[in-house]
Amino acid sequence: MIEILSSGALNSVQDRGRRGLLSSGVSRSGAMDLPALAAANALIGNDRDAAAIEVAAFPFRLRFDADTTVAVTGAAAEARLAGRRLPPWWAIEARAGDELTIDPPTVGARVYVAVGGGVDMPLLLGARATDLKSGYGGHEGRGLRRGDRLPLGRRPSGKLPNGGIGAPPPPGRDDADRPLRVLPAAEWSDFSGEVRQLFATVDWRVTAEADRQGCRLDGPDLVRERRRELLSHGIVPGTVQVPPSGRPIVQLAEANTCGGYPKIATVIDADLWRLGQAVPGDAVRFAVVSRDDGLAALRAAADWLAGLRRAAALYRVS
Amino acid sequence: MTDDFIISDAGTGALLLDVAAGAFDEGRQARLLALADSLAGTVGIDDVVPGMNNLMVAFDPLAVDVDEMERRLADGWRSAAAVGRPGRQHEIAVVYGGPDLGDVAAAVGLSIDEVVERHAGAVYRVAAIGAMPGFPYLSGLDPALSMPRRAVPRQGVPKGAVIVGGGQAGIMPITAPSGWHSLGHTDFDLFDPDRDAPATLAPGDVVRFIIAGVER
C-alpha cells in the first residue's frame, strides 16, 4: 500500500489508457506524458501496462507502507525520498515508512510516480486509467485525496543498486524550442496558403484553458477560406481543431471521441507529451512534417524505451 | 469517374474516410457500417469509429503500414454493400417538458403538442456513438424540428435529457455541456462502465420515443 499524505484533485492514477472503445464514446484517457510514464515503468521493471500516479497538483506527498521500488519522471521538479533529494528521472529502493515529496516543477506540468508492481486498481474497460471528465476508472473515478490508500501489484523480482539508477533524457526532451510536429488533417486545404503559413510559423501561447481534455491556444485568428458544415466524425488526441473563433484547440488524452469542428492538423504521437507538459503562458510552434517523419519519430521513441528497459534490467540484482 | 470519398491523415496512427456528400445519407451510412464490421478485429487496428457519413480507423503505425491501410479503406468503401446491420429495437419512454420545449416550439412555429407528436412519431436509427460515453447520434428527426445549435454550449445539460440539434437527435448519457436543445427527459440508461460493451445502443439500432407524459 501507499498512502497519499498531500494531494490535489488533478492528481490521478493513470496508465497507457484505453483502446478499442472510441466507438462507444470512451476516451483514451491515460498519461498526458506517455514517454515519461513508460520510462518510469521501464526503470523499475514494471509491466508496460502498469498504472502510476500522474501528479499535476503540488506539493505532493505519499508514504510507503512496505519496502518497494519507486521511479519519478516527467516535469523537472524537486523530489525527495526520506529527505534525500532524487536526481531527475530516477528510480530507487524505498523502505517501509519512507515519505516521498514532490515540489512544484520548475519546468513542465506533470510528474509521474511509478511503484514496483504498479498501482493495483481493478481494470475498468480494459485499463486502470482515471477518466476525470467522465468520472470512472482509476481510484473511484476521481483525483487523489489526502488519506487515500492505494494497493500495489506484485513487484518485479530483484532490487536496484544502492543509490538507484537514472534514465538519460528521451529524444527531444532537452530541446524546449523544438516545434510540435504535425501532419495536415482533413480540412487543411480549406485554409488558404497564407493561413497555413501563419499556423506553422507564429508562436502560439498556451491559455489557462488547458487540461486533460485539451489545450486552447492564443494567437492570430485562423480564418477558414472554404466554409462548409461538417458532420460529426471521430477524433483522436493530437487533433488541432479550429472552432469558429479561429483560435485552435489541441485535443488531448480525455478528448471527446467525436467532434464537428474543422481540423487543420494533428500533432504526431511522438510529440504529444510536450502539450502534456505545457503550462499556461508557454509558447508553442507547429511544423508540418510527412507521414514518414512522424513514423520515424515514433520509432526513435520506441527504440529509446526498449534500450532503457534493457539497460535497467541489467542493474537489477536479486 | 471521380471518387466519392476522401481519406485524410488523423495523425500518425489514424485515418479518416469521409464519404459525406452534403446532407447525411442513410444508404452511405449502411455501407460504412458494413465496412466497419469488415475491419473490426483486424490485427493492429485499435479502433474503428463510425461517424456521420465517415469512418475513422486508429491503429498502431509501427505494426500496420499506413499506405496499405489507406488502400484497404479505399477498396473497402468501393466494394461495401449497404447490407444493413440487423440492429436491435429500443423503445425509450420520455417525459416531455423543461425550459427548452416552449422555446423550440416557438422557434419552429409549432405548438408544444405538435413538437412532442412529431418527435415521438419518428423512427430513429443510431448512426454513430461518440463524443460522450454512449451518446447516440440519431438520424430520422422530422425536418420540421430541425433548428440550429446554440452558438455557446450550455453547461451541465442533465443526464437523460432528450435533445435535438441541427437535423439530429440524441440523449445525454451523462451531465455535460451541450449546444443542443432539450425536449424532455428519460431514465433510459445509455452507458455502464462496468459492462464489457459499455454503450447500450449501437450503430444500426432502431429507436422509438414513447410519450410518458408532457409537463408544461
PDB file of N, CA and C in Angstrom, chain A residues 19-26 28 124-125 134 136 183-186 231-236 256-258 263 266 268-269 291 294-295 298-299 302, chain B residues 8-12 15-16 20 46-49 51-54 56 58 61-62 66-67 70 129-134 137 191 193-195 198-199:
ATOM      1  N   ARG A  19      -8.013   1.422 -25.191  1.00  0.00           N
ATOM      2  CA  ARG A  19      -8.020   1.218 -26.638  1.00  0.00           C
ATOM      3  C   ARG A  19      -9.284   0.457 -27.016  1.00  0.00           C
ATOM      4  N   GLY A  20      -9.780   0.697 -28.205  1.00  0.00           N
ATOM      5  CA  GLY A  20     -10.851  -0.138 -28.737  1.00  0.00           C
ATOM      6  C   GLY A  20     -12.258   0.274 -28.338  1.00  0.00           C
ATOM      7  N   LEU A  21     -12.394   1.366 -27.590  1.00  0.00           N
ATOM      8  CA  LEU A  21     -13.731   1.759 -27.153  1.00  0.00           C
ATOM      9  C   LEU A  21     -14.119   3.165 -27.596  1.00  0.00           C
ATOM     10  N   LEU A  22     -13.335   3.747 -28.509  1.00  0.00           N
ATOM     11  CA  LEU A  22     -13.705   5.070 -29.034  1.00  0.00           C
ATOM     12  C   LEU A  22     -15.105   5.014 -29.637  1.00  0.00           C
ATOM     13  N   SER A  23     -15.439   3.869 -30.244  1.00  0.00           N
ATOM     14  CA  SER A  23     -16.743   3.755 -30.903  1.00  0.00           C
ATOM     15  C   SER A  23     -17.880   3.597 -29.891  1.00  0.00           C
ATOM     16  N   SER A  24     -17.558   3.496 -28.594  1.00  0.00           N
ATOM     17  CA  SER A  24     -18.596   3.555 -27.560  1.00  0.00           C
ATOM     18  C   SER A  24     -18.579   4.910 -26.868  1.00  0.00           C
ATOM     19  N   GLY A  25     -17.768   5.827 -27.392  1.00  0.00           N
ATOM     20  CA  GLY A  25     -17.685   7.149 -26.788  1.00  0.00           C
ATOM     21  C   GLY A  25     -16.716   7.216 -25.620  1.00  0.00           C
ATOM     22  N   VAL A  26     -15.917   6.159 -25.439  1.00  0.00           N
ATOM     23  CA  VAL A  26     -14.972   6.107 -24.318  1.00  0.00           C
ATOM     24  C   VAL A  26     -13.633   6.697 -24.749  1.00  0.00           C
ATOM     25  N   ARG A  28      -9.674   7.842 -24.747  1.00  0.00           N
ATOM     26  CA  ARG A  28      -8.450   7.091 -24.452  1.00  0.00           C
ATOM     27  C   ARG A  28      -8.035   7.283 -23.005  1.00  0.00           C
ATOM     28  N   LEU A 124     -10.898  -1.357 -15.574  1.00  0.00           N
ATOM     29  CA  LEU A 124     -12.222  -0.920 -15.976  1.00  0.00           C
ATOM     30  C   LEU A 124     -12.145  -0.567 -17.456  1.00  0.00           C
ATOM     31  N   LEU A 125     -12.967  -1.215 -18.263  1.00  0.00           N
ATOM     32  CA  LEU A 125     -12.916  -1.002 -19.705  1.00  0.00           C
ATOM     33  C   LEU A 125     -11.487  -1.179 -20.213  1.00  0.00           C
ATOM     34  N   SER A 134     -15.294  11.914 -17.190  1.00  0.00           N
ATOM     35  CA  SER A 134     -16.480  11.063 -17.102  1.00  0.00           C
ATOM     36  C   SER A 134     -16.650  10.441 -15.728  1.00  0.00           C
ATOM     37  N   TYR A 136     -14.883   7.832 -14.104  1.00  0.00           N
ATOM     38  CA  TYR A 136     -14.718   6.395 -13.857  1.00  0.00           C
ATOM     39  C   TYR A 136     -13.256   6.009 -14.049  1.00  0.00           C
ATOM     40  N   LEU A 183       0.913  16.543 -38.805  1.00  0.00           N
ATOM     41  CA  LEU A 183       0.529  16.132 -40.159  1.00  0.00           C
ATOM     42  C   LEU A 183      -0.711  16.922 -40.546  1.00  0.00           C
ATOM     43  N   PRO A 184      -0.803  17.356 -41.803  1.00  0.00           N
ATOM     44  CA  PRO A 184      -2.035  18.032 -42.241  1.00  0.00           C
ATOM     45  C   PRO A 184      -3.241  17.116 -42.010  1.00  0.00           C
ATOM     46  N   ALA A 185      -4.369  17.704 -41.609  1.00  0.00           N
ATOM     47  CA  ALA A 185      -5.582  16.909 -41.354  1.00  0.00           C
ATOM     48  C   ALA A 185      -6.655  17.236 -42.395  1.00  0.00           C
ATOM     49  N   ALA A 186      -7.846  16.676 -42.199  1.00  0.00           N
ATOM     50  CA  ALA A 186      -8.885  16.664 -43.239  1.00  0.00           C
ATOM     51  C   ALA A 186      -9.191  18.042 -43.842  1.00  0.00           C
ATOM     52  N   LEU A 231     -20.110  17.100 -40.801  1.00  0.00           N
ATOM     53  CA  LEU A 231     -20.860  16.153 -39.982  1.00  0.00           C
ATOM     54  C   LEU A 231     -19.929  15.628 -38.896  1.00  0.00           C
ATOM     55  N   SER A 232     -20.514  15.171 -37.787  1.00  0.00           N
ATOM     56  CA  SER A 232     -19.702  14.688 -36.662  1.00  0.00           C
ATOM     57  C   SER A 232     -18.830  13.515 -37.097  1.00  0.00           C
ATOM     58  N   HIS A 233     -17.603  13.504 -36.589  1.00  0.00           N
ATOM     59  CA  HIS A 233     -16.620  12.494 -37.015  1.00  0.00           C
ATOM     60  C   HIS A 233     -15.705  12.141 -35.852  1.00  0.00           C
ATOM     61  N   GLY A 234     -15.101  10.971 -35.915  1.00  0.00           N
ATOM     62  CA  GLY A 234     -14.173  10.529 -34.872  1.00  0.00           C
ATOM     63  C   GLY A 234     -12.938  11.407 -34.834  1.00  0.00           C
ATOM     64  N   ILE A 235     -12.448  11.667 -33.623  1.00  0.00           N
ATOM     65  CA  ILE A 235     -11.194  12.403 -33.476  1.00  0.00           C
ATOM     66  C   ILE A 235     -10.286  11.679 -32.478  1.00  0.00           C
ATOM     67  N   VAL A 236      -8.995  11.968 -32.572  1.00  0.00           N
ATOM     68  CA  VAL A 236      -8.006  11.345 -31.676  1.00  0.00           C
ATOM     69  C   VAL A 236      -7.255  12.442 -30.924  1.00  0.00           C
ATOM     70  N   ASN A 256     -13.068  14.309 -26.310  1.00  0.00           N
ATOM     71  CA  ASN A 256     -14.288  13.663 -26.776  1.00  0.00           C
ATOM     72  C   ASN A 256     -13.922  12.783 -27.963  1.00  0.00           C
ATOM     73  N   THR A 257     -14.658  11.673 -28.133  1.00  0.00           N
ATOM     74  CA  THR A 257     -14.293  10.747 -29.209  1.00  0.00           C
ATOM     75  C   THR A 257     -14.791  11.199 -30.581  1.00  0.00           C
ATOM     76  N   CYS A 258     -15.769  12.113 -30.600  1.00  0.00           N
ATOM     77  CA  CYS A 258     -16.265  12.652 -31.862  1.00  0.00           C
ATOM     78  C   CYS A 258     -16.320  14.170 -31.749  1.00  0.00           C
ATOM     79  N   LYS A 263     -10.609  20.478 -38.759  1.00  0.00           N
ATOM     80  CA  LYS A 263      -9.318  20.042 -38.242  1.00  0.00           C
ATOM     81  C   LYS A 263      -8.239  20.469 -39.210  1.00  0.00           C
ATOM     82  N   THR A 266      -2.860  17.457 -37.134  1.00  0.00           N
ATOM     83  CA  THR A 266      -2.809  16.582 -35.962  1.00  0.00           C
ATOM     84  C   THR A 266      -1.366  16.495 -35.477  1.00  0.00           C
ATOM     85  N   ILE A 268       1.807  14.833 -34.107  1.00  0.00           N
ATOM     86  CA  ILE A 268       2.218  13.428 -34.205  1.00  0.00           C
ATOM     87  C   ILE A 268       2.325  12.834 -32.795  1.00  0.00           C
ATOM     88  N   ASP A 269       2.065  11.531 -32.687  1.00  0.00           N
ATOM     89  CA  ASP A 269       2.048  10.872 -31.380  1.00  0.00           C
ATOM     90  C   ASP A 269       3.343  11.101 -30.604  1.00  0.00           C
ATOM     91  N   ARG A 291       4.298  11.878 -43.320  1.00  0.00           N
ATOM     92  CA  ARG A 291       3.978  10.606 -42.666  1.00  0.00           C
ATOM     93  C   ARG A 291       5.255   9.890 -42.224  1.00  0.00           C
ATOM     94  N   GLY A 294       6.820  11.402 -39.155  1.00  0.00           N
ATOM     95  CA  GLY A 294       6.030  11.085 -37.968  1.00  0.00           C
ATOM     96  C   GLY A 294       6.309   9.676 -37.476  1.00  0.00           C
ATOM     97  N   LEU A 295       6.450   8.774 -38.430  1.00  0.00           N
ATOM     98  CA  LEU A 295       6.717   7.367 -38.125  1.00  0.00           C
ATOM     99  C   LEU A 295       8.135   7.190 -37.591  1.00  0.00           C
ATOM    100  N   LEU A 298       8.303   8.222 -34.032  1.00  0.00           N
ATOM    101  CA  LEU A 298       7.677   7.222 -33.152  1.00  0.00           C
ATOM    102  C   LEU A 298       8.619   6.037 -32.944  1.00  0.00           C
ATOM    103  N   ARG A 299       9.276   5.639 -34.030  1.00  0.00           N
ATOM    104  CA  ARG A 299      10.211   4.519 -33.967  1.00  0.00           C
ATOM    105  C   ARG A 299      11.385   4.866 -33.051  1.00  0.00           C
ATOM    106  N   ALA A 302      10.296   4.541 -29.527  1.00  0.00           N
ATOM    107  CA  ALA A 302      10.143   3.130 -29.139  1.00  0.00           C
ATOM    108  C   ALA A 302      11.515   2.491 -28.922  1.00  0.00           C
TER     109      ALA A 302
ATOM    110  N   SER B   8      -8.091  11.101 -45.230  1.00  0.00           N
ATOM    111  CA  SER B   8      -7.080  12.040 -44.734  1.00  0.00           C
ATOM    112  C   SER B   8      -6.388  11.448 -43.509  1.00  0.00           C
ATOM    113  N   ASP B   9      -5.198  11.957 -43.218  1.00  0.00           N
ATOM    114  CA  ASP B   9      -4.463  11.536 -42.032  1.00  0.00           C
ATOM    115  C   ASP B   9      -5.099  12.162 -40.803  1.00  0.00           C
ATOM    116  N   ALA B  10      -5.226  11.362 -39.745  1.00  0.00           N
ATOM    117  CA  ALA B  10      -5.590  11.905 -38.433  1.00  0.00           C
ATOM    118  C   ALA B  10      -4.406  11.595 -37.515  1.00  0.00           C
ATOM    119  N   GLY B  11      -3.280  12.217 -37.815  1.00  0.00           N
ATOM    120  CA  GLY B  11      -2.052  11.945 -37.078  1.00  0.00           C
ATOM    121  C   GLY B  11      -1.338  10.732 -37.619  1.00  0.00           C
ATOM    122  N   THR B  12      -0.343  10.250 -36.850  1.00  0.00           N
ATOM    123  CA  THR B  12       0.464   9.120 -37.328  1.00  0.00           C
ATOM    124  C   THR B  12      -0.280   7.797 -37.228  1.00  0.00           C
ATOM    125  N   LEU B  15      -6.607   7.159 -39.704  1.00  0.00           N
ATOM    126  CA  LEU B  15      -7.055   7.691 -40.997  1.00  0.00           C
ATOM    127  C   LEU B  15      -8.553   7.951 -40.895  1.00  0.00           C
ATOM    128  N   LEU B  16      -9.004   8.996 -41.594  1.00  0.00           N
ATOM    129  CA  LEU B  16     -10.427   9.329 -41.619  1.00  0.00           C
ATOM    130  C   LEU B  16     -10.936   9.186 -43.046  1.00  0.00           C
ATOM    131  N   ALA B  20     -19.137  11.809 -47.007  1.00  0.00           N
ATOM    132  CA  ALA B  20     -20.284  12.719 -46.975  1.00  0.00           C
ATOM    133  C   ALA B  20     -20.414  13.462 -48.303  1.00  0.00           C
ATOM    134  N   ASP B  46      -6.724  -0.619 -33.628  1.00  0.00           N
ATOM    135  CA  ASP B  46      -7.209  -0.404 -32.261  1.00  0.00           C
ATOM    136  C   ASP B  46      -8.681  -0.035 -32.242  1.00  0.00           C
ATOM    137  N   ASP B  47      -9.066   0.864 -33.131  1.00  0.00           N
ATOM    138  CA  ASP B  47     -10.421   1.422 -33.083  1.00  0.00           C
ATOM    139  C   ASP B  47     -10.985   1.601 -34.480  1.00  0.00           C
ATOM    140  N   VAL B  48     -12.244   1.239 -34.645  1.00  0.00           N
ATOM    141  CA  VAL B  48     -12.984   1.526 -35.876  1.00  0.00           C
ATOM    142  C   VAL B  48     -14.173   2.369 -35.433  1.00  0.00           C
ATOM    143  N   VAL B  49     -14.192   3.634 -35.823  1.00  0.00           N
ATOM    144  CA  VAL B  49     -15.138   4.586 -35.252  1.00  0.00           C
ATOM    145  C   VAL B  49     -16.055   5.161 -36.330  1.00  0.00           C
ATOM    146  N   GLY B  51     -18.577   7.632 -37.779  1.00  0.00           N
ATOM    147  CA  GLY B  51     -19.138   8.947 -37.519  1.00  0.00           C
ATOM    148  C   GLY B  51     -20.345   9.112 -38.405  1.00  0.00           C
ATOM    149  N   MET B  52     -20.760  10.360 -38.663  1.00  0.00           N
ATOM    150  CA  MET B  52     -21.903  10.612 -39.547  1.00  0.00           C
ATOM    151  C   MET B  52     -21.383  10.683 -40.982  1.00  0.00           C
ATOM    152  N   ASN B  53     -21.565   9.621 -41.724  1.00  0.00           N
ATOM    153  CA  ASN B  53     -21.075   9.504 -43.098  1.00  0.00           C
ATOM    154  C   ASN B  53     -19.553   9.604 -43.174  1.00  0.00           C
ATOM    155  N   ASN B  54     -18.909   9.107 -42.122  1.00  0.00           N
ATOM    156  CA  ASN B  54     -17.450   8.991 -42.151  1.00  0.00           C
ATOM    157  C   ASN B  54     -17.035   7.869 -41.206  1.00  0.00           C
ATOM    158  N   MET B  56     -13.514   6.587 -38.917  1.00  0.00           N
ATOM    159  CA  MET B  56     -12.122   6.747 -38.519  1.00  0.00           C
ATOM    160  C   MET B  56     -11.566   5.399 -38.086  1.00  0.00           C
ATOM    161  N   ALA B  58      -8.224   3.813 -36.185  1.00  0.00           N
ATOM    162  CA  ALA B  58      -6.999   4.091 -35.435  1.00  0.00           C
ATOM    163  C   ALA B  58      -6.222   2.790 -35.280  1.00  0.00           C
ATOM    164  N   PRO B  61       0.823   2.396 -35.789  1.00  0.00           N
ATOM    165  CA  PRO B  61       1.533   2.617 -37.052  1.00  0.00           C
ATOM    166  C   PRO B  61       2.868   1.876 -37.126  1.00  0.00           C
ATOM    167  N   LEU B  62       3.350   1.342 -35.994  1.00  0.00           N
ATOM    168  CA  LEU B  62       4.571   0.543 -36.039  1.00  0.00           C
ATOM    169  C   LEU B  62       4.248  -0.909 -36.393  1.00  0.00           C
ATOM    170  N   VAL B  66       0.697   2.334 -43.078  1.00  0.00           N
ATOM    171  CA  VAL B  66      -0.336   3.351 -43.285  1.00  0.00           C
ATOM    172  C   VAL B  66      -0.840   3.349 -44.729  1.00  0.00           C
ATOM    173  N   ASP B  67       0.098   3.254 -45.676  1.00  0.00           N
ATOM    174  CA  ASP B  67      -0.307   3.278 -47.095  1.00  0.00           C
ATOM    175  C   ASP B  67      -1.215   2.085 -47.413  1.00  0.00           C
ATOM    176  N   GLU B  70      -4.600   2.714 -46.009  1.00  0.00           N
ATOM    177  CA  GLU B  70      -5.327   3.676 -46.845  1.00  0.00           C
ATOM    178  C   GLU B  70      -5.939   2.969 -48.054  1.00  0.00           C
ATOM    179  N   ILE B 129     -22.065   6.316 -32.320  1.00  0.00           N
ATOM    180  CA  ILE B 129     -21.957   6.545 -30.873  1.00  0.00           C
ATOM    181  C   ILE B 129     -20.667   7.321 -30.666  1.00  0.00           C
ATOM    182  N   GLY B 130     -20.736   8.382 -29.859  1.00  0.00           N
ATOM    183  CA  GLY B 130     -19.476   9.082 -29.628  1.00  0.00           C
ATOM    184  C   GLY B 130     -19.658  10.424 -28.986  1.00  0.00           C
ATOM    185  N   ALA B 131     -18.576  11.173 -28.968  1.00  0.00           N
ATOM    186  CA  ALA B 131     -18.444  12.443 -28.266  1.00  0.00           C
ATOM    187  C   ALA B 131     -18.390  12.169 -26.767  1.00  0.00           C
ATOM    188  N   MET B 132     -19.520  11.772 -26.184  1.00  0.00           N
ATOM    189  CA  MET B 132     -19.558  11.410 -24.771  1.00  0.00           C
ATOM    190  C   MET B 132     -19.716   9.896 -24.671  1.00  0.00           C
ATOM    191  N   PRO B 133     -19.440   9.320 -23.480  1.00  0.00           N
ATOM    192  CA  PRO B 133     -19.619   7.872 -23.329  1.00  0.00           C
ATOM    193  C   PRO B 133     -21.055   7.455 -23.632  1.00  0.00           C
ATOM    194  N   GLY B 134     -21.245   6.668 -24.681  1.00  0.00           N
ATOM    195  CA  GLY B 134     -22.546   6.114 -25.012  1.00  0.00           C
ATOM    196  C   GLY B 134     -23.515   7.057 -25.699  1.00  0.00           C
ATOM    197  N   TYR B 137     -25.833   9.416 -31.798  1.00  0.00           N
ATOM    198  CA  TYR B 137     -26.244  10.354 -32.853  1.00  0.00           C
ATOM    199  C   TYR B 137     -27.397   9.674 -33.587  1.00  0.00           C
ATOM    200  N   PHE B 191     -25.235   4.140 -20.725  1.00  0.00           N
ATOM    201  CA  PHE B 191     -23.826   3.802 -20.551  1.00  0.00           C
ATOM    202  C   PHE B 191     -23.599   3.199 -19.180  1.00  0.00           C
ATOM    203  N   PRO B 193     -20.068   1.754 -17.323  1.00  0.00           N
ATOM    204  CA  PRO B 193     -18.651   1.405 -17.499  1.00  0.00           C
ATOM    205  C   PRO B 193     -18.304   0.019 -16.975  1.00  0.00           C
ATOM    206  N   ASP B 194     -19.190  -0.605 -16.186  1.00  0.00           N
ATOM    207  CA  ASP B 194     -18.889  -1.930 -15.665  1.00  0.00           C
ATOM    208  C   ASP B 194     -19.263  -3.052 -16.637  1.00  0.00           C
ATOM    209  N   ARG B 195     -19.849  -2.691 -17.779  1.00  0.00           N
ATOM    210  CA  ARG B 195     -20.138  -3.718 -18.796  1.00  0.00           C
ATOM    211  C   ARG B 195     -18.990  -3.768 -19.806  1.00  0.00           C
ATOM    212  N   PRO B 198     -19.864  -1.118 -22.979  1.00  0.00           N
ATOM    213  CA  PRO B 198     -20.456  -0.142 -22.047  1.00  0.00           C
ATOM    214  C   PRO B 198     -21.615   0.672 -22.635  1.00  0.00           C
ATOM    215  N   ALA B 199     -21.650   0.834 -23.960  1.00  0.00           N
ATOM    216  CA  ALA B 199     -22.723   1.628 -24.562  1.00  0.00           C
ATOM    217  C   ALA B 199     -23.944   0.743 -24.787  1.00  0.00           C
TER     218      ALA B 199
END
